[in-house]
Structure formats: structure tokens, C-alpha cells
PDB file of C-alpha atoms in Angstrom:
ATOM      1  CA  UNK A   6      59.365 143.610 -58.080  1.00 46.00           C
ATOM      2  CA  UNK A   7      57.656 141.073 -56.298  1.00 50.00           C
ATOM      3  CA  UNK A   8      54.083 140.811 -57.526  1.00 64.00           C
ATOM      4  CA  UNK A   9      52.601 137.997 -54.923  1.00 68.00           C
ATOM      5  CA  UNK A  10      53.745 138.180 -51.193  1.00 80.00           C
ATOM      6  CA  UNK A  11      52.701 134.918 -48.917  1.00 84.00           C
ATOM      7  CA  UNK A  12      51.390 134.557 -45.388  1.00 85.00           C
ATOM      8  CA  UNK A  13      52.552 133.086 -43.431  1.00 92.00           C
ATOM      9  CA  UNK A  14      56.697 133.413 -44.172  1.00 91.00           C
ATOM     10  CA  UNK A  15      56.480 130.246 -42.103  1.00 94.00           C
ATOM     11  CA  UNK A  16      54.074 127.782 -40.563  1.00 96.00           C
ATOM     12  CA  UNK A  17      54.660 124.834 -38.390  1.00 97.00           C
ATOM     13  CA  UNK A  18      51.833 122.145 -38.139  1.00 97.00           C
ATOM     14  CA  UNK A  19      51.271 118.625 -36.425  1.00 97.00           C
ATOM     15  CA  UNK A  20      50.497 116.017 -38.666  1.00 97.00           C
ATOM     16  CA  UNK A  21      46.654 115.617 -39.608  1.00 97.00           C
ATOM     17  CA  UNK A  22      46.422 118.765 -39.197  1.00 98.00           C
ATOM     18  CA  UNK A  23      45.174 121.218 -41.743  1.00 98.00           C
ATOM     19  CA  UNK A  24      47.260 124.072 -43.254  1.00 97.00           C
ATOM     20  CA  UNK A  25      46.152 127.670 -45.005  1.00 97.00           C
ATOM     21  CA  UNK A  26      48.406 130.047 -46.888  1.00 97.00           C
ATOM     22  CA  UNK A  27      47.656 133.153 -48.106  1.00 96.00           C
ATOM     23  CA  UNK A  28      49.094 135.585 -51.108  1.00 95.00           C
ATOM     24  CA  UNK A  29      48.233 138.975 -51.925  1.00 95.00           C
ATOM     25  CA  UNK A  30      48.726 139.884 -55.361  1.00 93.00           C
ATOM     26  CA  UNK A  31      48.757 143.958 -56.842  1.00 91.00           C
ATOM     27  CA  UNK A  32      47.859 143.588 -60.618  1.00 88.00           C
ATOM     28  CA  UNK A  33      45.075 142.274 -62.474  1.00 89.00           C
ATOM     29  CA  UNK A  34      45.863 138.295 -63.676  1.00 90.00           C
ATOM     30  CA  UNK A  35      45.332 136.187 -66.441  1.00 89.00           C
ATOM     31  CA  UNK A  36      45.564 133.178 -63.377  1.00 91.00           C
ATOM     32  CA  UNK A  37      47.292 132.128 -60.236  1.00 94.00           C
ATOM     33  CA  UNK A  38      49.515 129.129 -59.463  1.00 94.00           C
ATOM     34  CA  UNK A  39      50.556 127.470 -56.288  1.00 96.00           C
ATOM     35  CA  UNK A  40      53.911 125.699 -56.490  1.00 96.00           C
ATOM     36  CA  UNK A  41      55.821 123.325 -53.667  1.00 97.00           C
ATOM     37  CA  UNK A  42      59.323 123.388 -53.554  1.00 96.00           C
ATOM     38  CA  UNK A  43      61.433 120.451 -51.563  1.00 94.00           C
ATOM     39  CA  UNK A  44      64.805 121.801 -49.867  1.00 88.00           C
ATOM     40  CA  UNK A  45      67.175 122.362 -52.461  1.00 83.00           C
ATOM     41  CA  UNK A  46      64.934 121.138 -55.494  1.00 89.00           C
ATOM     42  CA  UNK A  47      62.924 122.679 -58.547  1.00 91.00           C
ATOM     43  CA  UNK A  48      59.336 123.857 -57.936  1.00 95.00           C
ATOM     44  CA  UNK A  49      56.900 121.642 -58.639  1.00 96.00           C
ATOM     45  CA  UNK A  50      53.180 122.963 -60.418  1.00 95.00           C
ATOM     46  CA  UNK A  51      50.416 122.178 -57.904  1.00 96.00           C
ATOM     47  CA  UNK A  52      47.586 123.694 -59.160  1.00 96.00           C
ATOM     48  CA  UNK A  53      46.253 126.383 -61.124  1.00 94.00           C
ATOM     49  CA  UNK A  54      42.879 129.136 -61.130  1.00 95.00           C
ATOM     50  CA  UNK A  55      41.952 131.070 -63.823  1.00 93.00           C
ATOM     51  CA  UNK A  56      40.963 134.965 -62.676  1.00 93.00           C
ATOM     52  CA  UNK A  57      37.260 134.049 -63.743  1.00 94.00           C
ATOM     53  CA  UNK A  58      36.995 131.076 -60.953  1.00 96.00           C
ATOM     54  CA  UNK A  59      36.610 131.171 -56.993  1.00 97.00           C
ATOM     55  CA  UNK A  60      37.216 127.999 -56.232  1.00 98.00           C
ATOM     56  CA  UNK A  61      39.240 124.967 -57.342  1.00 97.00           C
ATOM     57  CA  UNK A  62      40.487 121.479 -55.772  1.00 97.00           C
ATOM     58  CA  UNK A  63      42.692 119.235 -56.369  1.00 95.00           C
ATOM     59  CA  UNK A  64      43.369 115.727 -53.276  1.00 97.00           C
ATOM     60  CA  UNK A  65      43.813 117.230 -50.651  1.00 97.00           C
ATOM     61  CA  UNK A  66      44.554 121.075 -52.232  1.00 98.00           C
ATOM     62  CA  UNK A  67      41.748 123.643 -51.371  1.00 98.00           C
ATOM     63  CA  UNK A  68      42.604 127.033 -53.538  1.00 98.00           C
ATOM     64  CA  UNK A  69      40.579 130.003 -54.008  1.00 98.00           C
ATOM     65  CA  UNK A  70      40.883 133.259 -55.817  1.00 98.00           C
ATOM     66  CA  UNK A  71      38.759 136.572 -54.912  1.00 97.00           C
ATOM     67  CA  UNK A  72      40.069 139.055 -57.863  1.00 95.00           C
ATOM     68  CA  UNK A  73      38.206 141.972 -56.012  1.00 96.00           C
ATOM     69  CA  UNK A  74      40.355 141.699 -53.192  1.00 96.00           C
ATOM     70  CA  UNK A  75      43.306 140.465 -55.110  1.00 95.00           C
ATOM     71  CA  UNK A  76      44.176 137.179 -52.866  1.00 96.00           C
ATOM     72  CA  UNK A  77      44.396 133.419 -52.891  1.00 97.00           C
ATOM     73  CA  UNK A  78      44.578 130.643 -50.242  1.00 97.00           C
ATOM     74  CA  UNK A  79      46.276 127.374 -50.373  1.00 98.00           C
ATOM     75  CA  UNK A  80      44.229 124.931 -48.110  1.00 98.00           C
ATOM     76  CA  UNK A  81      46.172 121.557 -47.352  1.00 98.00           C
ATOM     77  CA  UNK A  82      44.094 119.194 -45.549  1.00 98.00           C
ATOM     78  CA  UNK A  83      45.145 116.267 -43.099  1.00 98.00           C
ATOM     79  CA  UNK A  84      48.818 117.337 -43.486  1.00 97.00           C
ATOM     80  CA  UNK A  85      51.415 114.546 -43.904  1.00 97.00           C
ATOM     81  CA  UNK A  86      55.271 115.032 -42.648  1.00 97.00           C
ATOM     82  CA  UNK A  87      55.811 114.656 -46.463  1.00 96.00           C
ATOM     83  CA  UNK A  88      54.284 117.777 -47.156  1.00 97.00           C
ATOM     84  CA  UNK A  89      57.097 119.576 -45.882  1.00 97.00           C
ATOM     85  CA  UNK A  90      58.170 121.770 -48.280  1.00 97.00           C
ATOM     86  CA  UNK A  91      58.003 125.857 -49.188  1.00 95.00           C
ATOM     87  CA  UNK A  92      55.070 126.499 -51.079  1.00 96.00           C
ATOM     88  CA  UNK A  93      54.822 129.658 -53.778  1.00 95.00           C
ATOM     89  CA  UNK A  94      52.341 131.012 -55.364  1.00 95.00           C
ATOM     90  CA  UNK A  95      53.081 133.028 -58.771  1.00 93.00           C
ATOM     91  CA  UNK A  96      50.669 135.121 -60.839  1.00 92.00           C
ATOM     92  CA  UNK A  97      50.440 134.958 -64.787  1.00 88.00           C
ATOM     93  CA  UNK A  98      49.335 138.818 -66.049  1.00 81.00           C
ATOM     94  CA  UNK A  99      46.691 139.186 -68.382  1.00 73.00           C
ATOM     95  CA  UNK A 100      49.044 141.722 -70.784  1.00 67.00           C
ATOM     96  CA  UNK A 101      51.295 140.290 -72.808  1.00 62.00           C
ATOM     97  CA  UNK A 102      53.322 136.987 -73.057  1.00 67.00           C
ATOM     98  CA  UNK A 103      52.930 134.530 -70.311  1.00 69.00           C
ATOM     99  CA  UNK A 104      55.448 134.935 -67.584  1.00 83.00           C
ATOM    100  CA  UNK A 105      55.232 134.003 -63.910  1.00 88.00           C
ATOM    101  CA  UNK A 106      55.847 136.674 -61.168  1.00 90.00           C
ATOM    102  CA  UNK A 107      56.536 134.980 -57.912  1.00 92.00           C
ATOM    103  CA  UNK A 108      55.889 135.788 -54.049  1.00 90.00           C
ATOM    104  CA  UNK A 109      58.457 134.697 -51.349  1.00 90.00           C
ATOM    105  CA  UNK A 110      57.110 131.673 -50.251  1.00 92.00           C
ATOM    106  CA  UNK A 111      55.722 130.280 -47.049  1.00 94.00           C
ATOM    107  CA  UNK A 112      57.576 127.639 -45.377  1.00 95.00           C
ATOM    108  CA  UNK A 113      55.416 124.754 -44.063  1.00 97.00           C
ATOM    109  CA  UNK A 114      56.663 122.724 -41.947  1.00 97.00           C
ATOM    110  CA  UNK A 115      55.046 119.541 -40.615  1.00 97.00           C
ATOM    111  CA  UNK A 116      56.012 117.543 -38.104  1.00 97.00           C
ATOM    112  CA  UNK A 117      54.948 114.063 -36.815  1.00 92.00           C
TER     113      UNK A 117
ATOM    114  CA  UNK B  17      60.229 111.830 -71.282  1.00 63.00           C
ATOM    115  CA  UNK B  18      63.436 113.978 -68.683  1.00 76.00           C
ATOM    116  CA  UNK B  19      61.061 117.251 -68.867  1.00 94.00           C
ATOM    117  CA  UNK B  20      63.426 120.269 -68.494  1.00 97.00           C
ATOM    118  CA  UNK B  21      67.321 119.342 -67.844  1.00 97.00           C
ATOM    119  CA  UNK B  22      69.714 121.337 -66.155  1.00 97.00           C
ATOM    120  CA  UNK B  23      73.032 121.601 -66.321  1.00 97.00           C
ATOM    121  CA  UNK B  24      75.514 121.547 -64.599  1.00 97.00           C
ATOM    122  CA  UNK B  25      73.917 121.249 -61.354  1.00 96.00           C
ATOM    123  CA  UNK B  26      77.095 122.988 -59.292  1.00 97.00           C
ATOM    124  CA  UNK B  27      79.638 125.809 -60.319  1.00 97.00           C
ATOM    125  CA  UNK B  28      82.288 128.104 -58.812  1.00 97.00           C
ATOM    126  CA  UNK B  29      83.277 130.879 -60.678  1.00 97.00           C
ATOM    127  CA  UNK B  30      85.930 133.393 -59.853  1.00 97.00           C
ATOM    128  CA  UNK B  31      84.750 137.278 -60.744  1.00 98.00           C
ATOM    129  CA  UNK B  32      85.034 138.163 -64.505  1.00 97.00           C
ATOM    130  CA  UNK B  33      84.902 134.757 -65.588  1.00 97.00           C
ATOM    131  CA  UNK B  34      82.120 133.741 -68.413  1.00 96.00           C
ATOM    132  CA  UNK B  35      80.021 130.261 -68.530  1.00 96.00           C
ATOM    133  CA  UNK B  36      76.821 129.214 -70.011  1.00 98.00           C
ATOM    134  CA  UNK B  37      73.826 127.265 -67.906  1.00 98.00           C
ATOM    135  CA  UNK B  38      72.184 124.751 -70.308  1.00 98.00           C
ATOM    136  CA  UNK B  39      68.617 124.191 -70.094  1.00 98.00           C
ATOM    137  CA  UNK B  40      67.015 121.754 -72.539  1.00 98.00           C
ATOM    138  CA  UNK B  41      63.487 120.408 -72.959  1.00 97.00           C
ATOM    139  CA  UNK B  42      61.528 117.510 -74.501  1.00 96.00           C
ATOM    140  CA  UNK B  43      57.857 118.577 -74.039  1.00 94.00           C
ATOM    141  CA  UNK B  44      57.653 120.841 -76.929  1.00 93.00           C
ATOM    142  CA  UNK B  45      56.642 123.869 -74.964  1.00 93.00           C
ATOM    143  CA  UNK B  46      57.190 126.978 -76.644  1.00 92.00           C
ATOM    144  CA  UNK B  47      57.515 128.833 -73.447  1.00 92.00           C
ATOM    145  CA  UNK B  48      60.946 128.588 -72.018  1.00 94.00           C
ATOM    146  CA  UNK B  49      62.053 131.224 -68.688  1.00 95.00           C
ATOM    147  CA  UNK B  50      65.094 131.776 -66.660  1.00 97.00           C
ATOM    148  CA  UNK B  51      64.661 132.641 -62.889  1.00 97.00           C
ATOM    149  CA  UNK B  52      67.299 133.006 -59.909  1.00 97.00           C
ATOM    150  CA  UNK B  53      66.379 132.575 -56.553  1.00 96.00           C
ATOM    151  CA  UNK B  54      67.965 134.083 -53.648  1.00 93.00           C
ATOM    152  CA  UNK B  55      67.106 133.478 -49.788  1.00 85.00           C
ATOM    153  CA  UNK B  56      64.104 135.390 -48.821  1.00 76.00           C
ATOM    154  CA  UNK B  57      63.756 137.154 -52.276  1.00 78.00           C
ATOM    155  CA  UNK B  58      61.638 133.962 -53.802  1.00 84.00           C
ATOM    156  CA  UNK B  59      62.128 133.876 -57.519  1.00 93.00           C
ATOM    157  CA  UNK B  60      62.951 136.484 -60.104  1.00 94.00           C
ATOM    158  CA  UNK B  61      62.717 136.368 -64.050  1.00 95.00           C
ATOM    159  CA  UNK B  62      65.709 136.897 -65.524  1.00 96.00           C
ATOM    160  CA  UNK B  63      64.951 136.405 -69.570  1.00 96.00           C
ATOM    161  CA  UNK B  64      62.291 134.208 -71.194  1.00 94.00           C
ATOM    162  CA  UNK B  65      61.415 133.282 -74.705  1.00 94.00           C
ATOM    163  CA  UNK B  66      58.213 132.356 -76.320  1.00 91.00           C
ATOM    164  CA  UNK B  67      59.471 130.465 -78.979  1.00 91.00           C
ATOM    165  CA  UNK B  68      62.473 129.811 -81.179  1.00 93.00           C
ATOM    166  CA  UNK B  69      64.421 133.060 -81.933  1.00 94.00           C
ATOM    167  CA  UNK B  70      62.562 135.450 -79.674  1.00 94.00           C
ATOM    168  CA  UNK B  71      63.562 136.382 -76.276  1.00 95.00           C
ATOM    169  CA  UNK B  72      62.646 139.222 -74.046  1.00 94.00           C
ATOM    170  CA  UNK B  73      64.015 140.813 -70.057  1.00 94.00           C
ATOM    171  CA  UNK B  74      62.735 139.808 -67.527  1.00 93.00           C
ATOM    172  CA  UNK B  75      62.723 141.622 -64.040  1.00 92.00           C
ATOM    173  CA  UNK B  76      66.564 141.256 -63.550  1.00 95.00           C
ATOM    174  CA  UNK B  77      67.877 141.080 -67.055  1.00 96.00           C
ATOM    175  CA  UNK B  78      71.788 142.746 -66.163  1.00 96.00           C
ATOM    176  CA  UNK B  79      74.881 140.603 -66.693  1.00 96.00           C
ATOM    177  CA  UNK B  80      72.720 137.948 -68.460  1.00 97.00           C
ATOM    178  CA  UNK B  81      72.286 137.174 -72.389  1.00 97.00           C
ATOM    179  CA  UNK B  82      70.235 134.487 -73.478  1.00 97.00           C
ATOM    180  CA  UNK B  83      69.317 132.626 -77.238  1.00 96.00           C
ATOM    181  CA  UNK B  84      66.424 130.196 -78.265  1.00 97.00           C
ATOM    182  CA  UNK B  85      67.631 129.088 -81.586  1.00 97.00           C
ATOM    183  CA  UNK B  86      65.877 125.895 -81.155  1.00 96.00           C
ATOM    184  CA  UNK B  87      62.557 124.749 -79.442  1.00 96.00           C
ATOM    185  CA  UNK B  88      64.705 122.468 -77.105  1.00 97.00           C
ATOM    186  CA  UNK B  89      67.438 124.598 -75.835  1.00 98.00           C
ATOM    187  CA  UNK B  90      67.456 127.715 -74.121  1.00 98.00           C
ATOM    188  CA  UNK B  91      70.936 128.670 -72.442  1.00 98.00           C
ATOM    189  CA  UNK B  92      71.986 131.564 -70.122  1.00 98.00           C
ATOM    190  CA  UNK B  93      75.254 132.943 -70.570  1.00 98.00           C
ATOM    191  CA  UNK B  94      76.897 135.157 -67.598  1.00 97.00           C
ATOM    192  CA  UNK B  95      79.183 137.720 -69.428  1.00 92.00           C
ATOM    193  CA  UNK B  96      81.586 138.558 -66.619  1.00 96.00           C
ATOM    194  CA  UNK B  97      80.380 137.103 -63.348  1.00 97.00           C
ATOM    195  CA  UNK B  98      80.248 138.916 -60.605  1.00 97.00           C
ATOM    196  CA  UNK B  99      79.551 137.827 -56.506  1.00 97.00           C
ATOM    197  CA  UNK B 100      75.941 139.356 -56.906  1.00 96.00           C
ATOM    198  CA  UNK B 101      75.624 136.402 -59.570  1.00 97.00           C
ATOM    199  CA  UNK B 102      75.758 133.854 -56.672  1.00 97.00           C
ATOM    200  CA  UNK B 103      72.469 132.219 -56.888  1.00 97.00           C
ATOM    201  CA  UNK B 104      70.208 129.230 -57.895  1.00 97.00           C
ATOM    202  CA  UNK B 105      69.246 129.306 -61.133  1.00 98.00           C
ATOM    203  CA  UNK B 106      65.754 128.139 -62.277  1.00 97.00           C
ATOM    204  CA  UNK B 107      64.932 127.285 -66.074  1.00 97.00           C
ATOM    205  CA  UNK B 108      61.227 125.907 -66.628  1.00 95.00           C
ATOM    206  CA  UNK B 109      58.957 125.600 -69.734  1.00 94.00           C
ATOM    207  CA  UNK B 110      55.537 125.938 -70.643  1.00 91.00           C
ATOM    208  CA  UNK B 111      53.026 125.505 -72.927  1.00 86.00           C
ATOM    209  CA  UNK B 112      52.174 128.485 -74.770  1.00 71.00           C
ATOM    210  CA  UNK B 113      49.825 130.331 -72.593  1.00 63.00           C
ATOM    211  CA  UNK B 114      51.391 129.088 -69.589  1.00 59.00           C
ATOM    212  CA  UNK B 115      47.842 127.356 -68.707  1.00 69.00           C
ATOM    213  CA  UNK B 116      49.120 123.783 -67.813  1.00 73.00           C
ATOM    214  CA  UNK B 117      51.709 124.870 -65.197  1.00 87.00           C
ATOM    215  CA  UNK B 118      55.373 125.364 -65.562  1.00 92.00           C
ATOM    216  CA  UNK B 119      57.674 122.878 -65.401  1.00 94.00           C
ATOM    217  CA  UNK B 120      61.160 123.584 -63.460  1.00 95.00           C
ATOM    218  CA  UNK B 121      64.699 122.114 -63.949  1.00 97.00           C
ATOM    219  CA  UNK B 122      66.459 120.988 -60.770  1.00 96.00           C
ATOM    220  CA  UNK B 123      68.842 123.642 -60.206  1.00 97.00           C
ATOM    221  CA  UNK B 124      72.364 125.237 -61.029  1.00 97.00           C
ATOM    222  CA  UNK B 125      73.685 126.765 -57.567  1.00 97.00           C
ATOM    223  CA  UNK B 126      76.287 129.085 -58.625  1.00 97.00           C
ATOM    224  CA  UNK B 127      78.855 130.573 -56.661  1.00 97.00           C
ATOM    225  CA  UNK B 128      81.122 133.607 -57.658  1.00 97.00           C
ATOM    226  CA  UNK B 129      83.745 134.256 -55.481  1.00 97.00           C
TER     227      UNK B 129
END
């Protein structure tokens, strides 16, 4: 079953502009990833926040993490048409071996 | 370094046939994972392995046997396809603990007609 779902399923931008995705999670994690995935291409590792942080960047990336309410938000500022992609975020348990359960992915879509 | 190779990147298979997807890494992860991804369902595990000879299910584990007898390799074999096998197929590797990221292969699209 899916453990992360996104939202929006799909967002459509101006360039410049900045865009926010959300994912709701339902089990406690070890940490949560955001991925970016190109039309038909692997996923690609953006960035990653341990369960014990609020708040991490990365450029232009803006995630946080609030465990009590068991969601995450993918900030991308100033938006480029190259930023175009479907982004994912996945959730690592904190029981176990180390596997990645995935949401279904927003689709971002900027134009110029 | 090529990070995690996949191959081969296309494949038809008529139902009841058998074929392996090769994955192979370079990175020395111990983690290895298979998913499939299907429109709108984002991506499910299939098997993974968290180092050489052990393997566990995933979420969707039916129709699929893997086998890590080496750090490198990891390969999926599809016993007797079937159309519900028509996918894109996902292998990606990790460090153990997963904390760096995951790295992805480019793809197999499968289709089983």
C-alpha cells in the first residue's frame, strides 16, 4: 500500500515562480526523501530529512518534516522551465531494513 | 563510475514467456531494490536485498524471483509473464541505511502482450 500520498497530483507554474508540494505519510519514519523524475527517466535523490529535523535546504529546495502531523513540503523557489519534472516523495520506516515506500507523485509543470 | 545499469532498456514479451532484468552496480552499496511503476500508482517494491545472498518481498512480490549472489548484481526474473507484468521497472541501490539517497537505474519498460 501506498505509504506517502502527494498534493497536488499536478501543478502548473510560470517561471520564477515558486512551487510547494505536500505528502502525507501514515507510519512513524526513520526519514523522508523527495525525488524528481524527468518523463520517461529514473528518479533522481533530491534531498533527504531525518524524523528528528524540521527543516532542511538544499539551492533552491525548501523541505520540512512535522512528525506530529505526519507531513512534508517540497518548496522550489524561482522555478525554471527545467524543473519540469514529477516529483516523489518516499518514506524510509524506522523497523527493519531500509526500504523506500513511495507516494504517487505530483506533476509540476513549469512553463516559460 | 555508471552508478546502477539497467538492462535491457525495452522488451516485449508474449504471456508465459520467462526473462531476467539485469541490474548491476559499481558504488558498493549493500542495499539493492526492485520497484515497478505503473501510471498513477507511483512506485511499488517488488523484492530488495541488503546484501549478498539475502533477499526479502517487497509490497508486490507475485510472479517475481530475485538473487544477490554478488554485491554488484541483483537480477529479476519473471517466471511466466503475464499482461499485469506490463510495467517500468526500477532497480536502485543504497548505502546501507539508505541515509545518502537511492540511486535509480534508467528503466526497463516491459510489455506483455
Amino acid at each position: 500500500s501506498q505509504q506517502g500520498e502527494e498534493d497536488p497530483q499536478a501543478l502548473s507554474i510560470q517561471e520564477g515562480e515558486n512551487a510547494t508540494m505536500n505528502c502525507s505519510y501514515k507510519t512513524s519514519i526513520n526519514n523522508l526523501q523527495w525525488y524528481r523524475q524527468n518523463s520517461g527517466r529514473g528518479l533522481v535523490h533530491l534531498i533527504l530529512i531525518r524524523s528528528n529535523e524540521r527543516e532542511k535546504h538544499s539551492g533552491r529546495l525548501r523541505v520540512t518534516l512535522d512528525t506530529s502531523k505526519k507531513s512534508s513540503s517540497l518548496l522550489i523557489t524561482a522555478s525554471r522551465a527545467a524543473d519540469t519534472a514529477s516529483y516523489f516523495c518516499a518514506t524510509e520506516g524506522n523497523s527493519g531494513y531500509s526500504t523506500l515506500t513511495f507516494g504517487k507523485g505530483t506533476m509540476l509543470l513549469v512553463s516559460p | 563510475n555508471a552508478g546502477v545499469t539497467q538492462t535491457p532498456k525495452f522488451q516485449v514479451l508474449k504471456t508465459g514467456q520467462s526473462m531476467t532484468l539485469q541490474c548491476a552496480q559499481d558504488m558498493n552499496h549493500e542495499y539493492m531494490s526492485w520497484y515497478r511503476q505503473d501510471p498513477g500508482m507511483g512506485l511499488r517494491l517488488i523484492h530488495y536485498s541488503v546484501g549478498a545472498g539475502i533477499t526479502d518481498q517487497g509490497e508486490v512480490p507475485n510472479g517475481y524471483n530475485v538473487s544477490r549472489s554478488t554485491t554488484e548484481d541483483f537480477p529479476l526474473r519473471l517466471l511466466s509473464a503475464a499482461p499485469s507484468q506490463t510495467s517500468v521497472y526500477f532497480c536502485a541501490s543504497s548505502r546501507q541505511g539508505g541515509m545518502g539517497g537511492y540511486t535509480f537505474g534508467s528503466g526497463t519498460r516491459l510489455t506483455v502482450v
